[in-house]
C-alpha cells in the first residue's frame, strides 16, 4: 500500500512515497534557503510563491523516483497545520485536487505528528518497534513540545515553549551574530570549537507547569553579551563571507570567528541542550516512558545527540536520521498510514489551520 505525502507548512516544498508505513521509496525536498537566507528568516509571502513554483515538479519527481503510478496510490496525505497558512494551502490544494481527480482518500496530517512518525517509520523499517508509553520531544523552528504517546498512539501534551521555540532561538542568535539563516546547523558545527563552560547562562525557571520551556531569556542574555562587546569587525567579516558564499564551510566560519564568540556559541548550545534534557528526564520518569523519541529540525543537532547518548537513559533514545529530522514529506506519508488504518479520512473541505494542535 503506497501513500503520497505532501508537506508545505513552512519553507520546504516536499513530496515522498512510502509503502506499507515503513519503507521510504522516495523523498524529495526543495529548500527555499536561497530565497529566505538574505532576510534572516522565512518571508511568508515569498514562501507561498516558491511552493507554487515547486509543487508540480517536486511531486512528479517523488512519483517518478519511487516508480509509482497514480493508480498505485492508496491515499494522499498532506500537512494541514500548524504552519504558515499561505504555504499550507498550496500543498493541501494540490493534494485535494489529486484526490478529487483520482478518487483517492485525502488524509490531513498534523506536522508535529509527522515529525514523530519519521522516527516510528525508520525504527520499524529496521525491524524494531517503539515500546509505549513513549515520550516525544519535538524540537524545531516552530515547536518545542513534549508529548506522552499512549498505547494507542494518541498524544497528550505535557509541556511546551511559552515563547521562542528552540530552533527559533538558534536562528535568532545566529542572525544577531551574523551567521545567516538557518542558525542551527552553523552553531552546531562551530560549538565544538568553543568552551561550553565559558559563559554561564541562567536556566529558565517556570512558574506553573515546570516542564514548559522558555528560550527568550537566553536569547536576551546573548543580546546583552553582544552589546557588551565591540563586534563590528567580526560581524562585517561574517556578513562579507555570506555575501561571497551563502553556504560557508566550518573552516571559513572559523576564520572570521574569534575564540570568545566560539565560547559563546558553545555555551549557548550547551544551555539549550540542558534545558531540553532536564525536562525530558523529569517527564519520562513521571510517565514511566519506555522509549524517548526526539524529532524536528533541532534533532539534527550533533551536540544534542551526543548529550542524549551520554545521559544513558534507562530506555531507548530514538532520533530520526539527519535527513528526516528537518521538514520532509516522508514523515507526513508515514503518519498518513495510521489515519488510513483508523478510517480517519478528510473531506475536500479540509481547511489549513495555522495553529493546529496535536
Ligand atoms: O523541523 P524544521 O525543518 O522546521 C520546522 O518545523 O520548524 O526545523 C527547522 C529548525 C530551524 O530553526 C533550524 O535552525 C533548526 O531546525 N536546525 C538545527 C539544526 N539543523 C536545523 N538546530 C540545531 N542544530 C542543528 N544541527
Ligand atoms: Zn518541522
CSV table of C-alpha atoms and ligand atoms in Angstrom, one decimal:
chain,number,residue,atom,x,y,z
A,1,UNK,CA,0.0,0.0,0.0
A,2,UNK,CA,1.5,3.3,-1.1
A,3,UNK,CA,0.8,6.8,0.3
A,4,UNK,CA,2.0,10.0,-1.4
A,5,UNK,CA,2.9,12.6,1.3
A,6,UNK,CA,3.0,16.3,0.7
A,7,UNK,CA,4.5,18.9,3.1
A,8,UNK,CA,4.5,22.6,2.5
A,9,UNK,CA,4.0,24.1,6.0
A,10,UNK,CA,7.0,26.3,6.1
A,11,UNK,CA,9.9,26.8,3.7
A,12,UNK,CA,10.4,23.4,2.1
A,13,UNK,CA,8.3,22.0,-0.7
A,14,UNK,CA,8.4,18.3,-0.1
A,15,UNK,CA,6.8,15.1,-1.5
A,16,UNK,CA,7.5,11.5,-0.7
A,17,UNK,CA,6.1,8.0,-1.4
A,18,UNK,CA,6.1,5.5,1.5
A,19,UNK,CA,5.0,1.9,1.2
A,20,UNK,CA,3.4,-0.1,4.0
A,21,UNK,CA,4.0,2.6,6.6
A,22,UNK,CA,7.7,1.7,6.9
A,23,UNK,CA,9.6,1.7,3.6
A,24,UNK,CA,10.6,5.0,2.1
A,25,UNK,CA,10.6,4.8,-1.7
A,26,UNK,CA,11.4,8.4,-2.5
A,27,UNK,CA,11.7,11.7,-0.6
A,28,UNK,CA,12.2,15.0,-2.5
A,29,UNK,CA,12.7,18.2,-0.6
A,30,UNK,CA,13.1,21.6,-2.4
A,31,UNK,CA,14.5,24.0,0.0
A,32,UNK,CA,13.8,27.8,-0.2
A,33,UNK,CA,17.0,28.7,1.6
A,34,UNK,CA,18.3,30.9,-1.3
A,35,UNK,CA,15.1,32.9,-1.2
A,36,UNK,CA,14.8,33.5,2.6
A,37,UNK,CA,18.5,33.4,3.6
A,38,UNK,CA,19.2,37.0,2.8
A,39,UNK,CA,16.2,38.1,5.0
A,40,UNK,CA,17.5,36.1,8.0
A,41,UNK,CA,14.2,34.2,8.3
A,42,UNK,CA,11.2,32.9,6.4
A,43,UNK,CA,9.2,35.6,4.5
A,44,UNK,CA,5.6,34.1,4.3
A,45,UNK,CA,4.5,35.7,1.1
A,46,UNK,CA,7.7,34.6,-0.7
A,47,UNK,CA,7.3,31.1,0.7
A,48,UNK,CA,3.8,30.6,-0.8
A,49,UNK,CA,5.1,31.7,-4.2
A,50,UNK,CA,8.0,29.4,-4.0
A,51,UNK,CA,5.7,26.5,-3.1
A,52,UNK,CA,3.5,27.3,-6.1
A,53,UNK,CA,6.5,27.2,-8.3
A,54,UNK,CA,7.9,23.9,-6.9
A,55,UNK,CA,4.9,21.8,-6.1
A,56,UNK,CA,4.3,20.2,-9.5
A,57,UNK,CA,7.9,19.2,-10.2
A,58,UNK,CA,8.5,18.1,-6.7
A,59,UNK,CA,5.5,15.7,-6.6
A,60,UNK,CA,6.3,14.5,-10.1
A,61,UNK,CA,9.9,13.7,-9.1
A,62,UNK,CA,8.8,11.8,-5.9
A,63,UNK,CA,6.4,9.7,-8.0
A,64,UNK,CA,9.0,9.0,-10.7
A,65,UNK,CA,11.8,8.2,-8.4
A,66,UNK,CA,9.6,5.7,-6.5
A,67,UNK,CA,8.4,4.1,-9.7
A,68,UNK,CA,4.8,4.8,-8.6
A,69,UNK,CA,1.9,5.4,-11.0
A,70,UNK,CA,-1.0,7.5,-9.7
A,71,UNK,CA,-3.2,4.3,-9.9
A,72,UNK,CA,-0.9,2.6,-7.4
A,73,UNK,CA,-1.7,5.1,-4.6
A,74,UNK,CA,-3.9,4.2,-1.6
A,75,UNK,CA,-4.2,7.8,-0.4
A,76,UNK,CA,-2.6,11.2,-0.4
A,77,UNK,CA,-1.6,12.7,2.9
A,78,UNK,CA,-0.9,16.4,3.2
A,79,UNK,CA,0.1,18.6,6.2
A,80,UNK,CA,-2.9,20.7,7.2
A,81,UNK,CA,-1.2,22.6,10.1
A,82,UNK,CA,0.4,24.0,12.1
A,83,UNK,CA,2.4,26.3,9.8
A,84,UNK,CA,2.1,29.3,7.5
A,85,UNK,CA,-1.4,29.4,6.1
A,86,UNK,CA,-0.4,30.5,2.6
A,87,UNK,CA,2.2,27.7,2.4
A,88,UNK,CA,-0.1,25.0,3.9
A,89,UNK,CA,-2.8,25.9,1.3
A,90,UNK,CA,-0.5,25.2,-1.6
A,91,UNK,CA,0.2,21.6,-0.6
A,92,UNK,CA,-3.3,21.0,0.6
A,93,UNK,CA,-4.9,22.3,-2.5
A,94,UNK,CA,-2.6,20.2,-4.6
A,95,UNK,CA,-3.4,17.1,-2.5
A,96,UNK,CA,-7.2,17.8,-2.7
A,97,UNK,CA,-7.1,18.1,-6.5
A,98,UNK,CA,-5.2,14.8,-6.8
A,99,UNK,CA,-7.7,13.1,-4.6
A,100,UNK,CA,-10.7,14.6,-6.4
A,101,UNK,CA,-9.3,13.6,-9.8
A,102,UNK,CA,-8.2,10.1,-8.8
A,103,UNK,CA,-11.0,9.3,-6.4
A,104,UNK,CA,-8.5,8.7,-3.5
A,105,UNK,CA,-8.9,9.3,0.2
A,106,UNK,CA,-7.4,12.5,1.5
A,107,UNK,CA,-5.6,12.5,4.8
A,108,UNK,CA,-4.8,15.6,6.8
A,109,UNK,CA,-1.7,15.2,8.9
A,110,UNK,CA,-0.6,17.4,11.8
A,111,UNK,CA,3.0,18.5,11.1
A,112,UNK,CA,4.1,17.7,14.6
A,113,UNK,CA,2.7,14.2,14.4
A,114,UNK,CA,4.6,13.8,11.2
A,115,UNK,CA,7.9,14.6,13.0
A,116,UNK,CA,7.1,11.8,15.5
A,117,UNK,CA,6.3,9.3,12.7
A,118,UNK,CA,9.6,9.9,11.0
A,119,UNK,CA,11.1,8.0,13.9
A,120,UNK,CA,8.5,5.3,14.0
A,121,UNK,CA,8.9,4.6,10.3
A,122,UNK,CA,12.6,4.3,10.5
A,123,UNK,CA,12.6,2.2,13.6
A,124,UNK,CA,10.1,-0.3,12.1
A,125,UNK,CA,11.9,-0.3,8.8
A,126,UNK,CA,15.0,-1.6,10.7
A,127,UNK,CA,12.8,-4.4,12.2
A,128,UNK,CA,12.4,-2.8,15.6
A,129,UNK,CA,9.4,-1.1,17.2
A,130,UNK,CA,8.7,1.6,19.8
A,131,UNK,CA,7.6,0.5,23.2
A,132,UNK,CA,4.7,2.5,24.6
A,133,UNK,CA,4.1,4.7,26.5
A,134,UNK,CA,6.8,6.8,24.9
A,135,UNK,CA,7.9,10.4,25.5
A,136,UNK,CA,8.3,12.5,22.3
A,137,UNK,CA,10.3,15.7,22.3
A,138,UNK,CA,9.6,17.7,19.1
A,139,UNK,CA,12.1,20.5,18.7
A,140,UNK,CA,12.1,22.6,15.6
A,141,UNK,CA,12.0,26.2,14.4
A,142,UNK,CA,8.3,26.4,15.2
A,143,UNK,CA,7.8,24.0,18.2
A,144,UNK,CA,9.3,22.8,21.4
A,145,UNK,CA,6.8,20.3,22.7
A,146,UNK,CA,6.8,17.3,25.0
A,147,UNK,CA,4.2,14.6,24.4
A,148,UNK,CA,3.2,11.4,26.1
A,149,UNK,CA,2.3,8.8,23.5
A,150,UNK,CA,-0.1,6.2,24.9
A,151,UNK,CA,-0.6,2.5,23.8
A,152,UNK,CA,-3.0,3.6,21.0
A,153,UNK,CA,-0.7,6.2,19.5
A,154,UNK,CA,-2.7,9.1,21.0
A,155,UNK,CA,-0.8,12.1,22.2
A,156,UNK,CA,-1.0,14.1,25.4
A,157,UNK,CA,0.8,17.4,25.6
A,158,UNK,CA,3.0,17.6,28.8
A,159,UNK,CA,4.9,20.8,28.2
A,160,UNK,CA,5.7,23.3,25.5
A,161,UNK,CA,7.5,26.6,25.0
A,162,UNK,CA,5.9,29.7,26.3
A,163,UNK,CA,7.9,31.9,23.9
A,164,UNK,CA,10.5,31.0,21.3
A,165,UNK,CA,11.0,27.5,20.0
A,166,UNK,CA,14.5,26.0,20.5
A,167,UNK,CA,15.2,26.3,16.7
A,168,UNK,CA,14.0,29.8,16.7
A,169,UNK,CA,16.5,30.7,19.5
A,170,UNK,CA,19.3,29.2,17.3
A,171,UNK,CA,18.1,31.2,14.4
A,172,UNK,CA,17.8,34.5,16.3
A,173,UNK,CA,21.2,34.1,17.9
A,174,UNK,CA,22.8,33.3,14.6
A,175,UNK,CA,21.2,36.3,13.0
A,176,UNK,CA,22.3,38.6,15.8
A,177,UNK,CA,25.9,37.4,15.4
A,178,UNK,CA,25.9,37.5,11.6
A,179,UNK,CA,25.8,33.8,10.9
A,180,UNK,CA,22.9,33.9,8.5
A,181,UNK,CA,19.8,31.6,8.4
A,182,UNK,CA,19.1,28.9,9.5
A,183,UNK,CA,21.2,29.2,12.6
A,184,UNK,CA,21.1,25.7,14.0
A,185,UNK,CA,23.4,23.9,11.6
A,186,UNK,CA,26.1,26.7,11.8
A,187,UNK,CA,26.1,26.9,15.6
A,188,UNK,CA,26.1,23.1,15.8
A,189,UNK,CA,29.2,23.0,13.6
A,190,UNK,CA,31.1,25.7,15.5
A,191,UNK,CA,30.1,24.8,19.1
A,192,UNK,CA,32.7,22.0,19.4
A,193,UNK,CA,35.4,24.7,18.8
A,194,UNK,CA,34.5,26.7,21.8
A,195,UNK,CA,34.5,26.2,25.6
A,196,UNK,CA,30.9,25.4,26.7
A,197,UNK,CA,31.6,26.4,30.3
A,198,UNK,CA,32.9,29.9,29.4
A,199,UNK,CA,29.7,31.8,29.6
A,200,UNK,CA,27.2,31.0,32.4
A,201,UNK,CA,23.6,31.4,31.4
A,202,UNK,CA,20.8,31.0,33.9
A,203,UNK,CA,18.4,28.2,33.3
A,204,UNK,CA,14.8,29.1,32.9
A,205,UNK,CA,12.6,28.5,36.0
A,206,UNK,CA,9.0,28.0,35.0
A,207,UNK,CA,6.1,29.1,37.2
A,208,UNK,CA,3.1,26.7,36.9
A,209,UNK,CA,4.0,23.8,34.6
A,210,UNK,CA,7.6,23.3,35.5
A,211,UNK,CA,8.3,21.3,32.3
A,212,UNK,CA,7.2,24.1,30.0
A,213,UNK,CA,10.1,25.7,28.1
A,214,UNK,CA,11.3,29.3,27.7
A,215,UNK,CA,14.2,30.4,25.4
A,216,UNK,CA,13.5,34.2,25.3
A,217,UNK,CA,15.7,34.9,28.4
A,218,UNK,CA,18.6,33.0,26.8
A,219,UNK,CA,18.2,35.0,23.6
A,220,UNK,CA,18.2,38.2,25.6
A,221,UNK,CA,21.3,37.1,27.5
A,222,UNK,CA,23.1,36.6,24.2
A,223,UNK,CA,22.0,40.0,23.1
A,224,UNK,CA,23.4,41.6,26.3
A,225,UNK,CA,26.6,39.7,25.8
A,226,UNK,CA,26.9,41.0,22.2
A,227,UNK,CA,26.1,44.6,23.3
A,228,UNK,CA,28.8,44.5,25.9
A,229,UNK,CA,31.5,44.0,23.2
A,230,UNK,CA,32.6,45.6,20.1
A,231,UNK,CA,31.7,43.0,17.5
A,232,UNK,CA,31.8,45.4,14.5
A,233,UNK,CA,34.8,43.9,12.8
A,234,UNK,CA,33.8,40.3,13.1
A,235,UNK,CA,30.2,40.9,12.1
A,236,UNK,CA,31.4,42.7,9.0
A,237,UNK,CA,33.7,39.9,8.0
A,238,UNK,CA,31.0,37.3,8.5
A,239,UNK,CA,28.4,39.3,6.5
A,240,UNK,CA,31.0,39.7,3.8
A,241,UNK,CA,31.7,35.9,3.8
A,242,UNK,CA,27.9,35.2,3.5
A,243,UNK,CA,27.7,37.6,0.5
A,244,UNK,CA,30.5,35.7,-1.2
A,245,UNK,CA,29.3,32.3,-0.3
A,246,UNK,CA,25.8,31.7,1.1
A,247,UNK,CA,26.8,28.3,2.5
A,248,UNK,CA,30.3,28.7,4.1
A,249,UNK,CA,32.2,25.7,5.4
A,250,UNK,CA,33.1,25.3,9.1
A,251,UNK,CA,36.7,26.3,8.2
A,252,UNK,CA,35.5,29.5,6.5
A,253,UNK,CA,33.4,30.4,9.6
A,254,UNK,CA,36.2,29.7,11.9
A,255,UNK,CA,38.5,32.1,10.0
A,256,UNK,CA,36.0,35.0,10.9
A,257,UNK,CA,35.0,34.0,14.4
A,258,UNK,CA,37.3,34.8,17.4
A,259,UNK,CA,37.6,32.3,20.3
A,260,UNK,CA,35.4,34.4,22.6
A,261,UNK,CA,32.5,34.2,20.2
A,262,UNK,CA,33.1,30.4,19.7
A,263,UNK,CA,32.9,30.1,23.5
A,264,UNK,CA,29.6,32.0,23.5
A,265,UNK,CA,28.2,29.6,20.8
A,266,UNK,CA,29.3,26.5,22.7
A,267,UNK,CA,27.8,27.8,25.9
A,268,UNK,CA,24.6,28.7,24.2
A,269,UNK,CA,24.3,25.3,22.7
A,270,UNK,CA,25.1,23.6,26.0
A,271,UNK,CA,22.4,25.6,27.7
A,272,UNK,CA,19.7,24.7,25.1
A,273,UNK,CA,20.6,21.0,25.4
A,274,UNK,CA,20.5,21.2,29.2
A,275,UNK,CA,17.1,22.9,29.1
A,276,UNK,CA,15.8,20.2,26.8
A,277,UNK,CA,17.2,17.2,28.6
A,278,UNK,CA,16.4,18.2,32.1
A,279,UNK,CA,12.7,18.3,31.2
A,280,UNK,CA,13.0,15.0,29.3
A,281,UNK,CA,14.4,13.4,32.5
A,282,UNK,CA,11.6,14.6,34.7
A,283,UNK,CA,8.7,13.8,32.3
A,284,UNK,CA,10.0,10.5,31.2
A,285,UNK,CA,10.2,9.3,34.8
A,286,UNK,CA,6.7,10.7,35.6
A,287,UNK,CA,5.0,8.8,32.8
A,288,UNK,CA,7.2,5.8,33.1
A,289,UNK,CA,8.3,6.1,29.5
A,290,UNK,CA,9.7,3.0,27.7
A,291,UNK,CA,11.2,5.0,24.9
A,292,UNK,CA,12.2,8.5,24.1
A,293,UNK,CA,11.6,10.0,20.6
A,294,UNK,CA,13.5,13.2,19.7
A,295,UNK,CA,12.4,14.7,16.4
A,296,UNK,CA,12.2,18.0,14.4
A,297,UNK,CA,14.9,20.2,12.9
A,298,UNK,CA,16.9,20.6,16.2
A,299,UNK,CA,17.1,16.8,16.5
A,300,UNK,CA,19.7,17.0,13.8
A,301,UNK,CA,22.0,18.7,16.4
A,302,UNK,CA,25.1,16.6,16.9
A,303,UNK,CA,25.6,18.1,20.4
A,304,UNK,CA,22.1,17.1,21.5
A,305,UNK,CA,22.5,13.6,20.1
A,306,UNK,CA,25.8,13.2,21.9
A,307,UNK,CA,24.4,14.5,25.2
A,308,UNK,CA,21.4,12.3,25.0
A,309,UNK,CA,23.6,9.3,24.4
A,310,UNK,CA,25.9,10.2,27.4
A,311,UNK,CA,22.8,10.5,29.7
A,312,UNK,CA,22.5,6.7,29.5
A,313,UNK,CA,18.7,6.9,29.9
A,314,UNK,CA,17.1,3.6,31.0
A,315,UNK,CA,15.1,3.4,27.8
A,316,UNK,CA,16.0,3.6,24.1
A,317,UNK,CA,16.6,7.1,22.7
A,318,UNK,CA,15.4,7.3,19.1
A,319,UNK,CA,16.4,10.1,16.7
A,320,UNK,CA,15.5,10.2,13.0
A,321,UNK,CA,18.3,10.0,10.5
A,322,UNK,CA,19.5,13.6,9.9
A,323,UNK,CA,17.7,13.9,6.6
A,324,UNK,CA,14.4,13.1,8.2
A,325,UNK,CA,14.9,15.4,11.2
A,326,UNK,CA,14.2,18.6,9.3
A,327,UNK,CA,11.0,19.1,7.3
A,328,UNK,CA,10.2,16.4,4.8
A,329,UNK,CA,7.1,14.6,3.4
A,330,UNK,CA,8.2,11.0,4.2
A,331,UNK,CA,7.1,11.7,7.8
A,332,UNK,CA,3.7,13.0,6.6
A,333,UNK,CA,3.1,9.9,4.4
A,334,UNK,CA,4.2,7.7,7.3
A,335,UNK,CA,1.7,9.3,9.7
A,336,UNK,CA,-0.9,9.0,7.0
A,337,UNK,CA,-0.9,5.2,7.4
A,338,UNK,CA,-2.1,5.5,11.0
A,339,UNK,CA,-5.0,7.7,9.9
A,340,UNK,CA,-5.8,5.4,6.9
A,341,UNK,CA,-5.9,2.4,9.3
A,342,UNK,CA,-8.4,4.3,11.5
A,343,UNK,CA,-10.5,5.3,8.5
A,344,UNK,CA,-9.7,8.8,9.5
A,345,UNK,CA,-10.2,10.5,6.1
A,346,UNK,CA,-10.6,14.2,5.5
A,347,UNK,CA,-13.3,15.8,3.3
A,348,UNK,CA,-12.4,18.0,0.4
A,349,UNK,CA,-13.5,20.9,2.6
A,350,UNK,CA,-10.5,20.3,4.9
A,351,UNK,CA,-9.1,23.6,6.0
A,352,UNK,CA,-5.5,24.7,6.7
A,353,UNK,CA,-5.1,25.5,10.4
A,354,UNK,CA,-2.0,27.6,11.2
A,355,UNK,CA,-2.4,26.8,14.9
A,356,UNK,CA,-3.5,23.2,14.7
A,357,UNK,CA,-2.9,21.4,18.0
A,358,UNK,CA,-1.9,17.8,18.4
B,1,LIG,O1,11.7,20.9,11.5
B,1,LIG,P1,12.2,22.0,10.8
B,1,LIG,O2,12.8,21.8,9.4
B,1,LIG,O3,11.1,23.1,10.5
B,1,LIG,C1,10.1,23.4,11.5
B,1,LIG,O4,9.1,22.7,11.6
B,1,LIG,O5,10.3,24.5,12.1
B,1,LIG,O6,13.2,22.8,11.7
B,1,LIG,C2,14.0,23.9,11.3
B,1,LIG,C3,14.7,24.4,12.5
B,1,LIG,C4,15.5,25.7,12.3
B,1,LIG,O7,15.2,26.6,13.4
B,1,LIG,C5,17.0,25.3,12.3
B,1,LIG,O8,17.8,26.3,12.8
B,1,LIG,C6,16.9,24.1,13.2
B,1,LIG,O9,15.7,23.4,12.9
B,1,LIG,N1,18.1,23.2,13.0
B,1,LIG,C7,19.0,22.9,13.9
B,1,LIG,C8,19.9,22.1,13.3
B,1,LIG,N2,19.5,21.8,12.0
B,1,LIG,C9,18.3,22.5,11.8
B,1,LIG,N3,19.1,23.4,15.2
B,1,LIG,C10,20.2,22.9,15.8
B,1,LIG,N4,21.2,22.1,15.3
B,1,LIG,C11,21.1,21.7,14.0
B,1,LIG,N5,22.0,20.9,13.5
B,2,LIG,ZN1,9.0,20.8,11.2
